[in-house]
Amino acid sequence: MHEHSKFLLADSQIPSAWVNVLPSLPEPLAPPLHPGTQQPLGPEDLAPIFPMEVIEQEFSPKPLIDIPGEVMDIYRLWRATPLYRARRLEQALDTPARIYYKYEGTSPAGSHKPNTAVPQAFYNKRAGIRRLATETGAGQWGSALSLACQLFGLECTVYMVRCSYDQKPYRRMMMHAWGGEVYASPSPHTNAGRAVLAEHPDSPGSLGIAISEAVEDAATHSDTNYSLGSVLNHVLLHQTVIGQEAKLQMDQAGDQPEVVIGCFGGGSNFGGLALPYVLDRLAGKGPRIIAVEPTACPSLTKGRFEYDYGDTAKLTPLVKMYTLGHDFIPPGIHAGGLRYHGASPLISHLVALGHIEARAYAQTPVFNAAVQFARTEGILPAPESSHAIRAAVDEALAAREEGRGRIILFCLSGHGHFDLAAYESYLGGQLVDVS
Amino acid sequence: MHEHSKFLLADSQIPSAWVNVLPSLPEPLAPPLHPGTQQPLGPEDLAPIFPMEVIEQEFSPKPLIDIPGEVMDIYRLWRATPLYRARRLEQALDTPARIYYKYEGTSPAGSHKPNTAVPQAFYNKRAGIRRLATETGAGQWGSALSLACQLFGLECTVYMVRCSYDQKPYRRMMMHAWGGEVYASPSPHTNAGRAVLAEHPDSPGSLGIAISEAVEDAATHSDTNYSLGSVLNHVLLHQTVIGQEAKLQMDQAGDQPEVVIGCFGGGSNFGGLALPYVLDRLAGKGPRIIAVEPTACPSLTKGRFEYDYGDTAKLTPLVKMYTLGHDFIPPGIHAGGLRYHGASPLISHLVALGHIEARAYAQTPVFNAAVQFARTEGILPAPESSHAIRAAVDEALAAREEGRGRIILFCLSGHGHFDLAAYESYLGGQLVDVS
C-alpha cells in the first residue's frame, strides 16, 4: 500500500455555507467611515456600488451563511480542490516536518479568485445589474471576474494596472477569451485615470489607482456595480471554502496543522485558508498563523494600523487597516497580486490582536523556493503563492534545526503559467530585489 | 440533490496496468523496417536509442502491462483526471445529446503528455541512461519530458520546432523552469539540423526535422537515449490510463458512449482514450470512434497508407502509416501539436480496418467551438484539443437535427494557457484558414 499524498473530497463534502468570523471576534472591527463625512457609514452608503445581499454579508452577525445553489453548481466545476502532502519537497529539505498544501490553481482561472467572483456575479445578477467594473493587478482577479460574469450573463469591465497590462498580455487575452473588456490603468476613461495621466503620463499604475477608476465607473453608471477581489469582509467570507475543505482533508490525512501559512496582498487567499483556523484560536486551541508579504510592499510588517482610503483618489470608504499610505506606489515586483498599499481590515485586526504573525520576503529567496517546489512537486507556482512556499520551507528547515517534527499547512493559491518571464529572469540571474 | 456533472475516482481506482491492444488485433501490424536495409527490424536495432523495457512494450504480446510503483507514485500527483458532463455546453447547443469530456489538463504540464513522459523517464533511468533527447512541436511534449526527467534525476535536451520556439516563449521557459535544455530546430548542434539550415537558413522547422535532430543526438551519445511523445505503440500504451479511467467514470455517470472523439496529431491522446473502446469494438460491441485532425495537416483524411520515415532526415525506421510524405512541412497553424506528416501505425491500421473514422477541420470553426466551450464550461482549451470539441459539437448538433439523444465522449487533452495569442487572433478576426 502506498502512502497517501493527495486528499480529495466528494462533491457532497464541499462546504454548503461560508464561515463568518465577525460574530466571534473578541472586539468588534472599527467601522468604515464615509469618505466625505468621515462618519461611520451605513449599508445605504454602499448601495450605489454593491448589491444589498453583498452589503449584508459585509456586516453580517451570522456565524454561517448559506451558499446559493447557483453558486454551488459552479463551485463544483473545480471544487473541492486537492490537498497534497509535499513528500518530495520534504525529502529534498531533509526535514522531519510534514508539509501540506491546499492547491487552488485547479480553477479555470488558475487561482482561488473565482471562489468570490462567482457569488459576487450571482448576487449582482439577481439584483438586476447589467455590468460589473473592477480593477486587477496581475490579472488573476480580472480573469476570474470575467469568467464569472460570462457564466451569469453579465458584462465585465476591468481596469488593469498598466505595468501588468504591458508585461502580462496573456492574462489580458484570457479576459478577452471570457468576454471581458480590459483597459490599462490609469486610463482616459475616468476622471481618476485622467487626473493621474495629466500629472504622470507614463504612470505604471497601481491597484489604488485602478480601484479609483473602477469605483468611479460603477458609481457613475446606474446599471453597473463594483466588485472587489480582496480586502473586504464579504470577499474573505466567500474564500472560507478553502479552509473548511482543508480541515476535512487534514482530518483525512490524520494530521492537525501546527503552522498555517498564506501569502498576503489584500488578504483573500490568506483569509480563506486561515479564518476557519482563527476560529479555533479564538476558542483557545488553534495553530500559529503566518501571513507572508513581499518586502517591496510590506503593509503588515512596516505599515501603520490606522484609518486610510482603499484607493488613490479617496473615493472608497476609510477603513482601519495596516497601510503604507493610499498614495504609496510599490515597485514593479513580479508578484503583482501582492502590490497593495493596504490590507484587509479583518486580518489587520487579528494581527493587532496577536492572532496572526506577519513576515516579509524579498523576490530572490521567494523564487528560489518556487523553483525548488516546481522541481520536486511538479506544479509551477505563481510568484504570489511562492511567498507562502518560502515561509513553509523556512518553517520546515527550522524544524530540522530543532530536530523535531512540525506540521505545516500552506495555501498554494495559484499556478504560475503566466509568470514564466519572471522564472526566466530568476534562472538567468537577472532578478533584482527591490524593497 | 443536484445533478452530477463531475466524476472523480479514488487513488485506488487509478489503473494499475496499461492496456495493450496488439494481441487483440484481427491482423498484425506491418513490421517496422530498418532505414538502411529496408528489412524488418528487431529489438536490437532500436537498442541504441531506447531502453529494452520500452522496446519490449513496443512489440509486446501481453494484453496487460503492469505500471511500476515508481510511476504510480507520480501518476497520483494528478491522476485520476476528472471526467465532466458538459451540461452548460449542451444547454447552449440546445441538444438532446449528452456530452462528456475527460480532462487531461490538470497535470502539472497541462496535458496528457506526462502519462508517457513519466514511464519513459523511469525506464531510461533504470537502464542507467543519463540524458534524454527529444523533439517538441507546440512545447507540450517537451515540457512534460522536462518535468519527468527532473523528477527522476535525468538531463533533458529538447529540440523545439523553430516557429513554436519563437511564437511560444512561455512553453520554452516552462521547460527551463523544470531544468530542460531547449534548442530551436533546425539547430546547428546536429548534422540533420545543419543540413536543413544550409539549404533553408530561415526554416520554420517541422516535427520531422526536430525528430531527426533528437534521434541523431541520442544515437551519437552513448549515455543518451531518445524519447518520443506520440506515434509509437509504447506511447499509446502508456496513454491508455485515460480511456480506462474514462470507462470507470462513464459507469459512474450511468451512460455508455455511442461516439468517442479525440484530436489527432501523432495519435497519443486519441489512442489513450480510444484504445480501450477499440477493444470493445474488436469484441463486437464498441462505439463509433472519430479521430479529428486539422485540414492543414490531413494525414488520416488525405494521406496515403504506406511505408514512410518518421522524420525528415530518414534516420528513423520506416513504418506503415497514413502519411503526407516525410518531407511535408505543414503551414504554421496554432495547433502546433497536430503538425505531423505521419500518424501512429497502430491507429492507421485501425483506420484502414474500418474501426476508426477520420475527419478534418479548418482553424476558424475549431476556435469558434473553443470559445463557446470556454464561455460555457469555463476551461480554456488548447487549440489541439479544440478539434475534438468541434467534432463533439457537430455530433451534438446532428443529434438535435435528428431529434434524438446521443451520448458523446471526447478527450480534452490540455488547457490553452500558452495559446492565448491564438485566441486573441481569432477574436480579433485575424485568423486565417490554411489547408
mmCIF file of C-alpha atoms in Angstrom, chain A residues 2 4 6 8-9 11 14 70 73-74 76-80 84 88 108 147 150-151 167 170 172-174 176-179 371 374-380 415 417-421 423-424 427, chain B residues 2 4 6 8-9 11 14 70 73-74 76-80 84 88 108 147 150-151 167 170 172-174 176-179 371 374-380 415 417-421 423-424 427:
data_model
loop_
_atom_site.group_PDB
_atom_site.id
_atom_site.type_symbol
_atom_site.label_atom_id
_atom_site.label_comp_id
_atom_site.label_asym_id
_atom_site.label_seq_id
_atom_site.Cartn_x
_atom_site.Cartn_y
_atom_site.Cartn_z
ATOM 1 C CA HIS A 2 1.405 3.409 -0.928
ATOM 2 C CA HIS A 4 -1.152 8.884 0.540
ATOM 3 C CA LYS A 6 -3.281 13.606 -2.127
ATOM 4 C CA LEU A 8 -9.740 14.659 -2.215
ATOM 5 C CA LEU A 9 -13.322 15.328 -1.218
ATOM 6 C CA ASP A 11 -18.955 16.818 -4.175
ATOM 7 C CA ILE A 14 -17.897 20.763 -0.480
ATOM 8 C CA GLU A 70 -26.492 28.500 -8.354
ATOM 9 C CA ASP A 73 -23.356 24.454 -9.246
ATOM 10 C CA ILE A 74 -20.368 26.450 -10.483
ATOM 11 C CA ARG A 76 -18.500 22.045 -8.362
ATOM 12 C CA LEU A 77 -16.793 22.590 -11.732
ATOM 13 C CA TRP A 78 -13.449 22.590 -9.886
ATOM 14 C CA ARG A 79 -14.129 22.278 -6.169
ATOM 15 C CA ALA A 80 -13.251 20.613 -3.852
ATOM 16 C CA TYR A 84 -1.396 17.493 -1.044
ATOM 17 C CA ARG A 88 9.097 15.119 -2.441
ATOM 18 C CA PRO A 108 -10.426 27.568 -14.721
ATOM 19 C CA LEU A 147 -15.287 34.182 -16.260
ATOM 20 C CA GLN A 150 -19.725 35.310 -18.568
ATOM 21 C CA LEU A 151 -21.302 32.376 -16.709
ATOM 22 C CA GLN A 167 4.045 42.708 -19.044
ATOM 23 C CA TYR A 170 -1.702 36.586 -21.761
ATOM 24 C CA ARG A 172 -5.396 40.259 -20.694
ATOM 25 C CA MET A 173 -6.109 37.892 -23.576
ATOM 26 C CA MET A 174 -7.607 35.388 -21.135
ATOM 27 C CA HIS A 176 -10.938 38.704 -23.667
ATOM 28 C CA ALA A 177 -11.482 34.985 -24.264
ATOM 29 C CA TRP A 178 -14.062 35.022 -21.455
ATOM 30 C CA GLY A 179 -15.665 38.163 -22.858
ATOM 31 C CA VAL A 371 11.860 26.601 -8.374
ATOM 32 C CA ALA A 374 8.345 23.108 -9.145
ATOM 33 C CA ARG A 375 11.214 20.653 -9.446
ATOM 34 C CA THR A 376 10.034 18.413 -6.613
ATOM 35 C CA GLU A 377 6.241 18.683 -6.516
ATOM 36 C CA GLY A 378 5.814 19.318 -10.251
ATOM 37 C CA ILE A 379 3.376 22.223 -10.010
ATOM 38 C CA LEU A 380 4.718 25.584 -11.210
ATOM 39 C CA HIS A 415 -0.268 28.424 -10.790
ATOM 40 C CA HIS A 417 1.639 29.733 -16.113
ATOM 41 C CA PHE A 418 1.502 33.444 -16.888
ATOM 42 C CA ASP A 419 4.564 34.296 -14.832
ATOM 43 C CA LEU A 420 7.179 32.367 -16.739
ATOM 44 C CA ALA A 421 9.051 35.512 -17.731
ATOM 45 C CA TYR A 423 11.095 32.482 -13.725
ATOM 46 C CA GLU A 424 13.272 33.029 -16.773
ATOM 47 C CA LEU A 427 17.019 31.440 -13.630
ATOM 48 C CA HIS B 2 -28.050 18.393 -7.751
ATOM 49 C CA HIS B 4 -23.803 15.363 -11.144
ATOM 50 C CA LYS B 6 -18.142 15.783 -12.450
ATOM 51 C CA LEU B 8 -13.888 11.540 -9.862
ATOM 52 C CA LEU B 9 -12.011 8.389 -8.921
ATOM 53 C CA ASP B 11 -6.424 6.812 -5.905
ATOM 54 C CA ILE B 14 -6.298 4.576 -10.938
ATOM 55 C CA GLU B 70 7.565 4.475 -9.024
ATOM 56 C CA ASP B 73 3.648 7.389 -7.251
ATOM 57 C CA ILE B 74 3.964 10.207 -9.775
ATOM 58 C CA ARG B 76 -1.052 10.025 -8.320
ATOM 59 C CA LEU B 77 0.114 13.663 -8.207
ATOM 60 C CA TRP B 78 -2.680 14.490 -10.700
ATOM 61 C CA ARG B 79 -4.426 11.264 -11.676
ATOM 62 C CA ALA B 80 -7.194 10.181 -11.826
ATOM 63 C CA TYR B 84 -17.170 16.058 -16.789
ATOM 64 C CA ARG B 88 -23.728 24.136 -19.858
ATOM 65 C CA PRO B 108 1.485 19.927 -13.983
ATOM 66 C CA LEU B 147 9.306 17.593 -15.783
ATOM 67 C CA GLN B 150 13.650 16.337 -13.377
ATOM 68 C CA LEU B 151 11.612 14.020 -11.138
ATOM 69 C CA GLN B 167 5.890 32.126 -31.004
ATOM 70 C CA TYR B 170 6.354 30.607 -22.310
ATOM 71 C CA ARG B 172 10.243 27.222 -23.590
ATOM 72 C CA MET B 173 10.533 28.999 -20.247
ATOM 73 C CA MET B 174 8.428 26.282 -18.623
ATOM 74 C CA HIS B 176 13.750 25.815 -18.327
ATOM 75 C CA ALA B 177 11.886 26.063 -15.021
ATOM 76 C CA TRP B 178 11.879 22.263 -14.877
ATOM 77 C CA GLY B 179 15.546 22.106 -15.829
ATOM 78 C CA VAL B 371 -14.560 29.946 -27.399
ATOM 79 C CA ALA B 374 -14.561 28.347 -22.659
ATOM 80 C CA ARG B 375 -17.590 30.566 -22.173
ATOM 81 C CA THR B 376 -19.900 27.748 -21.064
ATOM 82 C CA GLU B 377 -17.694 25.149 -19.346
ATOM 83 C CA GLY B 378 -15.122 27.666 -18.061
ATOM 84 C CA ILE B 379 -11.997 25.739 -19.071
ATOM 85 C CA LEU B 380 -9.886 27.399 -21.758
ATOM 86 C CA HIS B 415 -5.516 23.659 -21.495
ATOM 87 C CA HIS B 417 -2.928 28.859 -21.246
ATOM 88 C CA PHE B 418 0.007 29.198 -23.642
ATOM 89 C CA ASP B 419 -2.158 29.646 -26.710
ATOM 90 C CA LEU B 420 -3.874 32.886 -25.828
ATOM 91 C CA ALA B 421 -2.293 34.736 -28.732
ATOM 92 C CA TYR B 423 -7.482 33.215 -29.189
ATOM 93 C CA GLU B 424 -6.721 36.910 -29.457
ATOM 94 C CA LEU B 427 -11.430 37.106 -31.524
#
